[in-house]
Tab-separated table of C-alpha atoms (C1' of nucleotides) in Angstrom:
chain	number	residue	atom	x	y	z
A	13	MET	CA	0.002	0.000	0.036
A	14	THR	CA	1.250	3.453	-0.809
A	15	ARG	CA	1.188	6.248	1.688
A	16	SER	CA	-1.786	7.905	-0.016
A	17	GLN	CA	-3.848	4.794	0.029
A	18	ASN	CA	-3.116	4.448	3.688
A	19	MET	CA	-4.287	7.971	4.246
A	20	ALA	CA	-7.430	7.316	2.305
A	21	THR	CA	-8.114	4.230	4.414
A	22	GLU	CA	-7.553	6.377	7.452
A	23	LEU	CA	-9.962	8.903	6.155
A	24	LYS	CA	-12.577	6.254	5.663
A	25	LYS	CA	-12.043	4.978	9.254
A	26	THR	CA	-12.320	8.378	10.887
A	27	GLY	CA	-15.658	8.678	9.047
A	28	GLU	CA	-15.777	12.518	9.107
A	29	SER	CA	-19.482	13.154	8.609
A	30	SER	CA	-19.100	15.818	5.950
A	31	LEU	CA	-16.943	13.522	3.999
A	32	ALA	CA	-18.511	10.221	4.665
A	33	GLN	CA	-19.441	10.098	1.078
A	34	ILE	CA	-15.817	10.127	-0.095
A	35	LYS	CA	-14.888	6.545	-0.932
A	36	ALA	CA	-11.489	5.198	-0.195
A	37	PRO	CA	-9.466	3.594	-2.945
A	38	GLN	CA	-10.394	-0.068	-2.947
A	39	GLU	CA	-7.962	-2.812	-2.329
A	40	LEU	CA	-6.117	-3.205	-5.552
A	41	VAL	CA	-5.251	-6.082	-7.704
A	42	HIS	CA	-1.599	-5.632	-8.190
A	43	ILE	CA	-0.669	-5.863	-11.799
A	44	LYS	CA	3.006	-5.048	-12.210
A	45	HIS	CA	4.110	-4.225	-15.742
A	46	LYS	CA	5.796	-1.692	-17.866
A	47	ILE	CA	4.437	-2.076	-21.363
A	48	THR	CA	4.351	0.768	-23.849
A	49	LEU	CA	1.174	2.339	-25.077
A	50	LEU	CA	1.577	0.742	-28.477
A	51	GLN	CA	1.941	-2.720	-26.923
A	52	TYR	CA	-1.074	-2.036	-24.865
A	53	LYS	CA	-2.942	-1.147	-28.003
A	54	TYR	CA	-2.137	-4.443	-29.641
A	55	TRP	CA	-3.203	-6.266	-26.549
A	56	ILE	CA	-6.585	-4.463	-26.368
A	57	LEU	CA	-7.097	-5.037	-30.080
A	58	MET	CA	-6.536	-8.735	-29.667
A	59	LEU	CA	-8.824	-8.880	-26.601
A	60	ARG	CA	-11.530	-7.149	-28.583
A	61	THR	CA	-11.257	-9.636	-31.349
A	62	TYR	CA	-11.378	-12.443	-28.890
A	63	ARG	CA	-14.529	-10.967	-27.351
A	64	GLU	CA	-16.247	-10.625	-30.696
A	65	LEU	CA	-15.380	-14.188	-31.710
A	66	TYR	CA	-16.490	-15.479	-28.293
A	67	GLU	CA	-19.823	-13.682	-28.439
A	68	ASP	CA	-20.307	-15.070	-31.903
A	69	GLY	CA	-20.309	-18.459	-30.306
A	70	GLU	CA	-16.807	-19.497	-31.099
A	71	ALA	CA	-15.494	-21.293	-28.023
A	72	PHE	CA	-11.784	-21.254	-27.518
A	73	ARG	CA	-9.926	-24.093	-25.892
A	74	ALA	CA	-6.929	-23.453	-23.724
A	75	GLY	CA	-3.929	-22.799	-25.855
A	76	GLU	CA	-5.894	-22.075	-28.992
A	77	TYR	CA	-4.778	-19.185	-31.162
A	78	CYS	CA	-7.006	-16.166	-31.738
A	79	TYR	CA	-6.199	-14.479	-35.026
A	80	LEU	CA	-6.361	-10.871	-36.086
A	81	SER	CA	-5.913	-9.778	-39.708
A	82	MET	CA	-3.072	-7.446	-40.556
A	83	SER	CA	-5.520	-5.121	-42.251
A	84	ALA	CA	-7.382	-4.726	-38.993
A	85	VAL	CA	-4.207	-3.840	-37.240
A	86	THR	CA	-3.332	-1.297	-39.922
A	87	GLU	CA	-6.828	0.213	-39.707
A	88	ALA	CA	-6.680	0.467	-35.898
A	89	LEU	CA	-3.234	1.919	-35.714
A	90	GLY	CA	-3.539	4.216	-38.763
A	91	TYR	CA	-0.383	2.944	-40.326
A	92	GLN	CA	1.191	-0.335	-41.346
A	93	PRO	CA	3.575	-1.513	-38.711
A	94	LYS	CA	6.726	-3.492	-39.630
A	95	THR	CA	6.618	-7.184	-39.000
A	96	SER	CA	9.705	-6.919	-36.879
A	97	GLU	CA	8.081	-4.278	-34.711
A	98	ILE	CA	5.054	-6.346	-34.178
A	99	GLU	CA	7.219	-9.310	-33.170
A	100	ARG	CA	9.070	-7.172	-30.773
A	101	ASP	CA	5.931	-5.833	-29.173
A	102	LEU	CA	4.188	-9.163	-28.917
A	103	GLU	CA	7.299	-10.667	-27.337
A	104	ALA	CA	7.284	-7.803	-24.803
A	105	LEU	CA	3.642	-8.634	-24.018
A	106	ARG	CA	4.508	-12.230	-23.534
A	107	VAL	CA	7.438	-11.590	-21.251
A	108	GLU	CA	5.798	-8.876	-19.228
A	109	SER	CA	4.327	-10.348	-16.112
A	110	LEU	CA	0.825	-9.817	-14.948
A	111	VAL	CA	0.784	-10.580	-11.321
A	112	ARG	CA	-2.374	-10.278	-9.167
A	113	ASN	CA	-3.492	-11.207	-5.691
A	114	VAL	CA	-6.138	-13.843	-5.646
A	115	LEU	CA	-8.151	-15.392	-2.917
A	116	GLU	CA	-8.065	-19.166	-2.973
A	117	LYS	CA	-11.265	-21.179	-2.306
A	118	ASP	CA	-10.030	-21.982	1.211
A	119	GLY	CA	-9.574	-18.267	1.915
A	120	GLN	CA	-5.809	-18.308	1.560
A	121	LYS	CA	-4.265	-15.426	-0.179
A	122	ALA	CA	-2.086	-16.272	-3.216
A	123	LYS	CA	-0.204	-14.545	-5.906
A	124	GLU	CA	-0.744	-15.534	-9.444
A	125	GLY	CA	1.305	-14.627	-12.467
A	126	THR	CA	1.188	-14.902	-16.184
A	127	GLY	CA	2.227	-12.896	-19.201
A	128	PHE	CA	-0.158	-10.488	-20.914
A	129	ILE	CA	-0.214	-13.164	-23.639
A	130	SER	CA	1.196	-16.588	-23.391
A	131	GLN	CA	2.078	-17.332	-27.125
A	132	TRP	CA	2.118	-15.405	-30.339
A	133	LYS	CA	2.969	-15.845	-33.987
A	134	VAL	CA	3.149	-13.349	-36.836
A	135	MET	CA	2.402	-14.252	-40.447
A	136	SER	CA	2.290	-12.071	-43.493
A	137	THR	CA	-1.540	-11.483	-43.372
A	138	ARG	CA	-2.470	-12.037	-39.786
A	139	ILE	CA	-1.166	-12.296	-36.233
A	140	GLY	CA	-2.270	-14.838	-33.661
A	141	VAL	CA	-2.005	-14.884	-29.920
A	142	VAL	CA	-2.947	-17.217	-27.080
A	143	PHE	CA	-4.304	-15.656	-23.997
A	144	PRO	CA	-3.615	-16.969	-20.553
A	145	ASP	CA	-6.573	-18.616	-18.802
A	146	VAL	CA	-7.199	-15.716	-16.394
A	147	LEU	CA	-7.697	-13.337	-19.287
A	148	ARG	CA	-9.885	-15.723	-21.294
A	149	GLU	CA	-12.084	-16.192	-18.262
A	150	ALA	CA	-12.245	-12.444	-17.676
A	151	VAL	CA	-13.365	-11.733	-21.240
A	152	GLU	CA	-15.939	-14.563	-21.055
A	153	ASN	CA	-17.289	-13.247	-17.771
A	154	LEU	CA	-17.211	-9.565	-18.549
A	155	ASP	CA	-20.407	-8.852	-16.622
A	156	ARG	CA	-19.120	-10.273	-13.395
A	157	LYS	CA	-18.430	-7.629	-10.889
A	158	ASP	CA	-14.983	-8.792	-10.057
A	159	SER	CA	-13.959	-9.144	-13.613
A	160	ILE	CA	-10.371	-8.221	-13.900
A	161	PHE	CA	-11.082	-5.424	-16.344
A	162	HIS	CA	-12.865	-3.396	-13.707
A	163	LEU	CA	-9.594	-3.173	-11.956
A	164	LEU	CA	-7.238	-3.319	-14.903
A	165	ASN	CA	-8.003	0.044	-16.342
A	166	TRP	CA	-7.097	1.856	-13.192
A	167	ASN	CA	-3.986	-0.199	-12.670
A	168	ILE	CA	-2.813	0.356	-16.123
A	169	PHE	CA	-3.378	4.002	-15.807
A	170	ASN	CA	-1.642	3.991	-12.519
A	171	SER	CA	1.535	2.495	-13.951
A	172	PHE	CA	1.668	5.007	-16.867
A	173	THR	CA	1.445	8.094	-14.824
A	174	GLY	CA	2.602	9.944	-11.795
A	175	LYS	CA	1.855	9.651	-8.119
A	176	TYR	CA	-0.906	12.119	-7.627
A	177	GLU	CA	-2.898	11.641	-10.826
A	178	ALA	CA	-3.356	8.010	-10.022
A	179	VAL	CA	-4.985	8.843	-6.659
A	180	LEU	CA	-6.922	11.683	-8.196
A	181	TYR	CA	-8.023	9.461	-11.011
A	182	LYS	CA	-9.294	6.890	-8.531
A	183	LEU	CA	-11.188	9.502	-6.610
A	184	CYS	CA	-12.823	10.726	-9.765
A	185	LYS	CA	-13.619	7.223	-11.036
A	186	ASP	CA	-15.547	6.607	-7.845
A	187	TYR	CA	-17.837	9.547	-8.580
A	188	VAL	CA	-18.210	9.124	-12.315
A	189	GLY	CA	-21.717	7.920	-11.818
A	190	VAL	CA	-22.675	10.985	-9.781
A	191	GLY	CA	-20.721	13.346	-12.093
A	192	GLU	CA	-19.136	15.314	-9.296
A	193	THR	CA	-17.582	14.967	-5.860
A	194	PRO	CA	-18.999	16.782	-2.830
A	195	TRP	CA	-17.193	19.903	-1.726
A	196	ILE	CA	-13.943	18.648	-0.181
A	197	PRO	CA	-12.300	20.944	2.379
A	198	LEU	CA	-8.756	21.605	1.509
A	199	GLU	CA	-7.301	19.746	4.547
A	200	LYS	CA	-9.337	16.702	3.777
A	201	PHE	CA	-8.180	16.762	0.216
A	202	ARG	CA	-4.626	17.006	1.331
A	203	GLU	CA	-5.215	14.005	3.557
A	204	TYR	CA	-6.921	12.020	0.773
A	205	MET	CA	-4.081	12.718	-1.576
A	206	GLY	CA	-1.442	11.850	1.030
A	207	VAL	CA	0.035	15.351	1.128
A	208	LYS	CA	1.498	16.264	4.542
A	209	PRO	CA	0.555	19.685	5.923
A	210	GLU	CA	4.124	21.018	5.381
A	211	GLU	CA	4.255	19.750	1.780
A	212	TYR	CA	2.957	22.237	-0.759
A	213	ALA	CA	1.898	24.633	1.986
A	214	ASP	CA	0.967	27.301	-0.501
A	215	PHE	CA	-2.178	26.601	-2.388
A	216	LYS	CA	-0.508	27.537	-5.587
A	217	ARG	CA	2.041	24.763	-5.076
A	218	LEU	CA	-0.672	22.272	-4.188
A	219	ASN	CA	-2.580	23.336	-7.318
A	220	GLN	CA	0.429	23.112	-9.477
A	221	TRP	CA	1.550	19.623	-8.479
A	222	VAL	CA	-1.478	17.931	-6.949
A	223	ILE	CA	-4.488	19.434	-8.645
A	224	SER	CA	-4.045	21.230	-11.960
A	225	GLY	CA	-1.013	19.196	-13.158
A	226	PRO	CA	-2.586	15.824	-12.568
A	227	VAL	CA	-5.950	16.925	-13.931
A	228	LYS	CA	-4.229	18.102	-17.085
A	229	ARG	CA	-2.398	14.833	-17.492
A	230	ILE	CA	-5.516	12.798	-16.758
A	231	ASN	CA	-7.402	14.649	-19.522
A	232	ALA	CA	-4.527	14.439	-21.953
A	233	SER	CA	-3.865	10.783	-21.394
A	234	GLU	CA	-4.887	8.400	-24.076
A	235	LEU	CA	-5.485	5.873	-21.358
A	236	SER	CA	-7.909	7.897	-19.293
A	237	ASP	CA	-11.548	7.007	-19.676
A	238	ILE	CA	-12.768	10.115	-17.878
A	239	GLU	CA	-12.539	13.830	-18.270
A	240	VAL	CA	-12.089	15.881	-15.181
A	241	ASP	CA	-12.362	19.507	-14.222
A	242	TRP	CA	-12.524	21.195	-10.906
A	243	GLU	CA	-13.730	24.243	-9.072
A	244	PRO	CA	-12.403	26.033	-6.014
A	245	GLU	CA	-14.568	27.442	-3.280
A	246	ARG	CA	-13.100	30.688	-2.034
A	247	LYS	CA	-13.307	32.589	1.175
A	248	GLN	CA	-12.165	36.091	0.082
A	249	ARG	CA	-9.389	35.058	-2.192
A	250	LYS	CA	-8.327	32.011	-0.241
A	251	VAL	CA	-9.284	28.640	-1.602
A	252	VAL	CA	-10.899	26.638	1.173
A	253	ALA	CA	-12.612	23.690	-0.601
A	254	LEU	CA	-12.576	21.864	-3.925
A	255	LYS	CA	-15.029	20.057	-6.093
A	256	PHE	CA	-14.209	17.833	-9.007
A	257	ARG	CA	-16.550	17.146	-11.896
A	258	MET	CA	-16.017	14.294	-14.190
A	259	ARG	CA	-17.629	12.511	-17.104
A	260	PRO	CA	-16.849	9.356	-19.028
A	261	LYS	CA	-14.723	10.146	-22.054
A	262	ARG	CA	-15.604	8.647	-25.329
A	263	GLN	CA	-12.504	6.766	-26.014
A	264	THR	CA	-11.701	4.053	-28.415
A	265	MET	CA	-8.390	2.751	-27.165
A	266	LEU	CA	-9.092	1.399	-23.703
A	267	ASP	CA	-12.464	-0.359	-23.986
A	268	LEU	CA	-13.146	-3.718	-25.468
A	269	GLY	CA	-15.308	-2.427	-28.361
A	270	ASP	CA	-18.324	-1.155	-26.416
A	271	HIS	CA	-20.387	1.586	-27.949
A	272	PRO	CA	-20.280	4.810	-25.838
A	273	ALA	CA	-24.056	4.708	-25.579
A	274	PHE	CA	-23.627	1.953	-22.998
A	275	ARG	CA	-21.032	3.639	-20.949
A	276	PHE	CA	-23.310	3.849	-17.965
A	277	ALA	CA	-24.217	0.180	-18.070
A	278	LYS	CA	-23.287	-1.693	-14.985
A	279	VAL	CA	-23.116	-5.056	-16.658
A	280	LYS	CA	-21.476	-5.801	-20.013
A	281	ILE	CA	-23.833	-5.918	-22.911
A	282	SER	CA	-22.759	-8.130	-25.816
A	283	LEU	CA	-21.666	-6.435	-28.919
A	284	ALA	CA	-24.509	-8.093	-30.898
A	285	GLN	CA	-26.967	-6.931	-28.244
A	286	GLN	CA	-25.500	-3.405	-28.434
A	287	ASN	CA	-26.095	-3.281	-32.237
A	288	GLU	CA	-29.632	-4.442	-31.736
A	289	TYR	CA	-30.305	-1.660	-29.198
A	290	LEU	CA	-28.572	0.890	-31.363
A	291	ALA	CA	-31.002	0.082	-34.173
A	292	LYS	CA	-33.855	0.905	-31.834
A	293	ALA	CA	-32.856	4.234	-30.368
A	294	ASP	CA	-30.266	7.028	-30.689
A	295	THR	CA	-27.237	7.226	-28.465
A	296	GLU	CA	-28.625	9.780	-26.121
A	297	THR	CA	-31.907	8.056	-25.548
A	298	LEU	CA	-30.077	4.813	-24.856
A	299	GLU	CA	-27.895	6.538	-22.286
A	300	TYR	CA	-30.963	7.939	-20.518
A	301	SER	CA	-32.711	4.621	-20.633
A	302	ILE	CA	-29.721	2.947	-19.016
A	303	LEU	CA	-29.482	5.605	-16.338
A	304	ARG	CA	-33.162	5.221	-15.551
A	305	ALA	CA	-32.784	1.502	-15.519
A	306	ASN	CA	-29.891	1.754	-13.083
A	307	GLU	CA	-32.062	3.948	-10.768
A	308	TYR	CA	-34.858	1.412	-11.016
A	309	ALA	CA	-32.505	-1.517	-10.295
A	310	GLU	CA	-31.249	0.354	-7.214
A	311	GLU	CA	-34.839	0.863	-5.951
A	312	GLN	CA	-35.477	-2.843	-6.463
A	313	GLU	CA	-32.302	-3.774	-4.513
A	314	MET	CA	-33.288	-1.425	-1.743
A	315	LYS	CA	-36.524	-3.350	-1.420
A	316	GLY	CA	-34.423	-6.486	-1.170
A	317	GLU	CA	-35.481	-7.786	-4.569
A	318	PRO	CA	-32.699	-9.011	-6.786
A	319	ALA	CA	-32.482	-7.029	-10.026
A	320	ASP	CA	-31.471	-8.642	-13.299
A	321	LEU	CA	-29.831	-5.693	-15.012
A	322	HIS	CA	-29.814	-7.333	-18.377
A	323	LYS	CA	-33.601	-7.807	-18.222
A	324	ILE	CA	-34.181	-4.296	-16.884
A	325	TYR	CA	-32.008	-2.754	-19.616
A	326	ARG	CA	-33.930	-4.573	-22.298
A	327	LYS	CA	-37.258	-3.457	-20.858
A	328	ALA	CA	-36.099	0.157	-20.446
A	329	ILE	CA	-34.760	0.342	-23.975
A	330	GLU	CA	-37.727	-1.328	-25.547
A	331	GLN	CA	-40.207	0.767	-23.617
A	332	GLY	CA	-38.191	3.979	-24.225
A	333	TRP	CA	-37.722	4.952	-20.520
A	334	GLY	CA	-35.001	7.237	-21.646
A	335	ASP	CA	-37.279	9.877	-23.211
A	336	GLU	CA	-39.252	10.291	-20.053
A	337	TYR	CA	-36.177	10.292	-17.880
A	338	ARG	CA	-34.509	12.872	-20.078
A	339	SER	CA	-37.391	15.286	-19.659
A	340	LYS	CA	-37.572	14.554	-15.996
A	341	LEU	CA	-33.889	15.363	-15.561
A	342	GLN	CA	-34.140	18.443	-17.701
A	343	ALA	CA	-37.095	19.670	-15.680
A	344	ALA	CA	-35.148	19.089	-12.458
A	345	GLU	CA	-32.183	20.932	-13.975
A	346	ALA	CA	-34.399	23.871	-14.911
A	347	LYS	CA	-35.971	23.945	-11.421
A	348	LYS	CA	-32.482	23.891	-9.941
A	349	ALA	CA	-31.408	26.813	-12.076
A	350	LYS	CA	-34.589	28.736	-11.102
A	351	GLU	CA	-33.947	27.982	-7.406
A	352	GLU	CA	-30.371	29.264	-7.871
A	353	VAL	CA	-31.663	32.518	-9.400
A	354	ARG	CA	-34.178	32.906	-6.490
A	355	LYS	CA	-31.442	32.336	-3.937
A	356	ARG	CA	-29.180	34.786	-5.541
A	357	ALA	CA	-31.957	37.412	-5.607
A	358	GLU	CA	-32.640	36.677	-1.989
A	359	ALA	CA	-28.945	37.117	-1.035
A	360	ALA	CA	-28.828	40.375	-3.035
A	361	LYS	CA	-31.911	41.682	-1.157
A	362	ALA	CA	-30.442	40.743	2.230
A	363	ALA	CA	-27.212	42.526	1.324
A	364	ALA	CA	-29.207	45.613	0.239
A	365	ASP	CA	-31.210	45.589	3.507
A	366	LEU	CA	-28.018	45.369	5.471
A	367	GLU	CA	-26.623	48.262	3.514
A	368	ARG	CA	-29.798	50.311	4.162
A	369	LYS	CA	-29.673	49.506	7.886
A	370	LYS	CA	-25.993	50.398	8.111
A	371	ALA	CA	-26.660	53.718	6.289
A	372	SER	CA	-29.588	54.607	8.608
A	373	GLU	CA	-27.484	53.734	11.674
A	374	ALA	CA	-24.695	55.933	10.360
A	375	LEU	CA	-27.107	58.734	9.829
A	376	ARG	CA	-28.474	58.300	13.304
A	377	ALA	CA	-25.008	58.291	14.823
A	378	LYS	CA	-24.057	61.377	12.892
A	379	GLY	CA	-27.225	63.204	14.013
A	380	GLU	CA	-26.601	62.122	17.649
A	381	GLU	CA	-23.003	63.396	17.465
A	382	ALA	CA	-24.223	66.805	16.126
A	383	LEU	CA	-26.898	67.005	18.724
A	384	ALA	CA	-24.466	66.316	21.532
A	385	SER	CA	-22.059	69.011	20.322
A	386	LEU	CA	-24.710	71.820	20.310
A	387	GLU	CA	-24.469	74.727	22.713
A	388	PRO	CA	-27.328	74.757	25.289
A	389	GLU	CA	-28.939	77.895	23.888
A	390	VAL	CA	-28.842	76.525	20.283
A	391	LEU	CA	-30.370	73.328	21.545
A	392	GLN	CA	-33.137	75.321	23.256
A	393	ALA	CA	-33.790	77.246	20.100
A	394	LEU	CA	-34.019	74.015	18.153
A	395	PHE	CA	-36.492	72.700	20.762
A	396	GLU	CA	-38.714	75.708	20.274
A	397	ARG	CA	-38.581	75.281	16.489
A	398	TRP	CA	-39.626	71.612	16.941
A	399	LYS	CA	-42.623	72.649	19.003
A	400	THR	CA	-43.828	75.086	16.308
A	401	GLU	CA	-42.974	72.895	13.280
A	402	ALA	CA	-43.955	69.478	14.542
A	403	SER	CA	-46.546	70.705	16.987
A	404	PRO	CA	-46.244	67.660	19.286
A	405	PRO	CA	-48.797	66.895	21.967
A	406	ALA	CA	-47.967	68.612	25.338
A	407	VAL	CA	-47.168	65.364	27.017
A	408	MET	CA	-44.336	64.770	24.583
A	409	SER	CA	-42.791	68.161	24.963
A	410	LYS	CA	-42.881	68.404	28.672
A	411	ASN	CA	-39.354	66.723	28.967
A	412	GLY	CA	-37.830	69.618	27.217
A	413	PRO	CA	-34.774	69.011	24.896
A	414	SER	CA	-34.270	65.522	26.411
A	415	SER	CA	-37.591	64.272	24.904
A	416	VAL	CA	-37.037	61.172	22.846
A	417	ALA	CA	-39.401	62.454	20.118
A	418	PHE	CA	-37.524	65.768	19.891
A	419	ARG	CA	-34.103	64.104	19.768
A	420	ALA	CA	-35.195	61.908	16.887
A	421	TRP	CA	-36.538	64.917	14.980
A	422	ALA	CA	-33.387	66.951	15.810
A	423	ARG	CA	-31.008	64.115	14.706
A	424	LYS	CA	-32.743	63.951	11.357
A	425	ALA	CA	-32.783	67.692	10.859
A	426	LEU	CA	-29.120	68.018	11.802
A	427	ALA	CA	-27.847	65.051	9.771
A	428	VAL	CA	-29.769	66.144	6.682
A	429	GLY	CA	-28.718	69.745	7.204
A	430	GLU	CA	-25.033	68.805	7.446
A	431	GLY	CA	-25.077	66.056	4.816
B	16	DT	C1'	-2.840	52.528	-5.041
B	17	DT	C1'	-0.982	48.846	-2.248
B	18	DC	C1'	-1.057	44.263	-0.579
B	19	DT	C1'	-1.372	39.490	-1.062
B	20	DG	C1'	-3.087	34.956	-2.721
B	21	DA	C1'	-3.054	32.613	-6.851
B	22	DG	C1'	-1.212	31.066	-11.525
B	23	DT	C1'	2.759	29.939	-14.363
B	24	DC	C1'	7.483	28.914	-15.741
B	25	DG	C1'	11.699	27.187	-14.969
B	26	DA	C1'	15.813	25.795	-12.315
B	27	DA	C1'	18.058	23.163	-8.796
B	28	DC	C1'	18.254	19.317	-5.941
B	29	DC	C1'	17.369	14.507	-4.158
B	30	DC	C1'	16.772	9.805	-4.763
B	31	DA	C1'	16.039	5.380	-6.803
B	32	DA	C1'	16.098	2.499	-10.697
B	33	DA	C1'	18.216	1.288	-14.938
B	34	DG	C1'	21.951	1.030	-17.953
B	35	DT	C1'	27.023	0.475	-18.946
C	6	DA	C1'	31.255	0.884	-9.368
C	7	DC	C1'	29.904	4.632	-11.959
C	8	DT	C1'	26.718	7.261	-14.952
C	9	DT	C1'	22.421	8.314	-16.767
C	10	DT	C1'	17.599	8.977	-16.514
C	11	DG	C1'	13.206	10.293	-14.666
C	12	DG	C1'	10.029	11.489	-11.155
C	13	DG	C1'	9.158	14.015	-7.192
C	14	DT	C1'	9.956	18.114	-4.367
C	15	DT	C1'	11.075	22.768	-3.429
C	16	DC	C1'	11.941	27.337	-4.511
C	17	DG	C1'	12.462	31.970	-6.952
C	18	DA	C1'	10.733	35.270	-10.165
C	19	DC	C1'	7.301	37.145	-12.537
C	20	DT	C1'	2.310	38.217	-13.678
C	21	DC	C1'	-2.500	38.741	-12.613
C	22	DA	C1'	-6.404	40.126	-10.063
C	23	DG	C1'	-9.387	40.909	-6.034
C	24	DA	C1'	-9.813	43.318	-1.602
C	25	DA	C1'	-8.707	47.056	1.502
DNA sequence: TTCTGAGTCGAACCCAAAGT
DNA sequence: ACTTTGGGTTCGACTCAGAA
C-alpha cells in the first residue's frame, strides 16, 4: 500500500461526517508491468477480437490461437507496422508479467502470475495470440463484478502516470456515476491525496503539483476514460474547498469495443446486443434509458428484490424509458437553475437591506453626534422650532430638549442639514 | 494604489532504478 | 562501481487580479 492509500483508508475509518461520502481507494489487484502504449494497444485489439469471436459463439480451448488480420491492425493503428516491430511488441507482451493477488477457495491469499499473452505468432496476413486462462475467463465473464477489467484500467493507468494523478483518477472514477464529488475541504483533500501539511503549504504549489497538473495529465492521457475539471470554493481570495466534476470520455483505445451509448451500463452488454439496441434508439436516448434502468434497479435492490440488470435494460430500452427520464432530468435541472436565481436574488436583497440598515445607523450616529455638540442655547432654540414645526402633543414636549421624540426629529434635521 | 493569494514557468536538488 | 535518467519536491521570479 502506498502512503496515499493508507491515508485514504484512514480517512474512511475516521468517518468524518461531511466527507462520509468520499470513498477510499479499494484494495487493488496488483498488476505489475511496464508495457508501452503501443503494446497495450495491440493487446486491447486482440482482446476485442477475442470477445467478438467469443460472443459469436466461437469457443476457444486453452492454448488455442486467436487471429487478427493485418489489415485490421493497420486500420486500428492508422499505419502499417513493420513485422519486426510487431514481433518485438508481442514478445514484450509475452514476457511482461501480470501478477495479481487472488483469494483461494480456502480463503488463503495467493499470488498468481502470467504474461499478458502466453504465445504469439506473426504471419504475413495475420497475427495470432494465445491468451492466458485468467484473461480468457475475464473476457468470457465480462459482466461479473470482479472481472479483472474493472480493476485493470485503473491499474494500467496507474502504472503509466505519476503519483498524484493515479490517486486523483481513482477519486474521480468513484464519482463518475454521480458526475461530481461533494465539496472537499482543503485539509481533507490533502489528507486524501497523502500530502502532509508542510508539503505544498501554499495553495499555488498544491494546485500546481497535486490538482491542476494531474488533472491536465488525466485529461490528456490516451489511457484515461474520464474527463475531469475542478472548481475552487473561495473565502475572500483563499481557496478553502474543492469540487471535481467528471464525465466518461468517449474513447476508443481502452475499452473492449463497447459503444459509448452503453457507458453507464453496470453489466457488460454483448456487442451483438448493443447493435440491436442501437438500431432501436439514438445514443442519447439509450444513455438515459440505461441511467433510468440503473435507478430502477437500485430501488429494487433497496426493497431486497434481486435485480437482473440485463432484463431491466432490455425493458427500459424497448419501452423507451430514456425519453421520459431525459425530460424529468431536464425539468429538475431547470428547477435547480430557477432556485439558484431565486437564492441569488434573496442574497442580493439581504445585502441591500443590511446596507440600508447600516446607512440609517450611520445617519443616526451622525445626528446624535451633532446633537451632543450643540451649545445649550442653540439646543433650546431648536427645541422651540420643533414645537412650532412638529406641534407635538404637550405630554411629549414636557421633557424639554431631552424628549425622545424631539431628539429623533433633531437628529434627522441636523444630519440632513449637514449632509 | 498597495497588498497579497493565486497562477505559471523554470531551475536546482534529491533519490532510486536502470543502464554500462 | 559509476553514470544516466526520470520522477518528485522545493523554490524563486514574475504576472495577474481581487480586496482594503
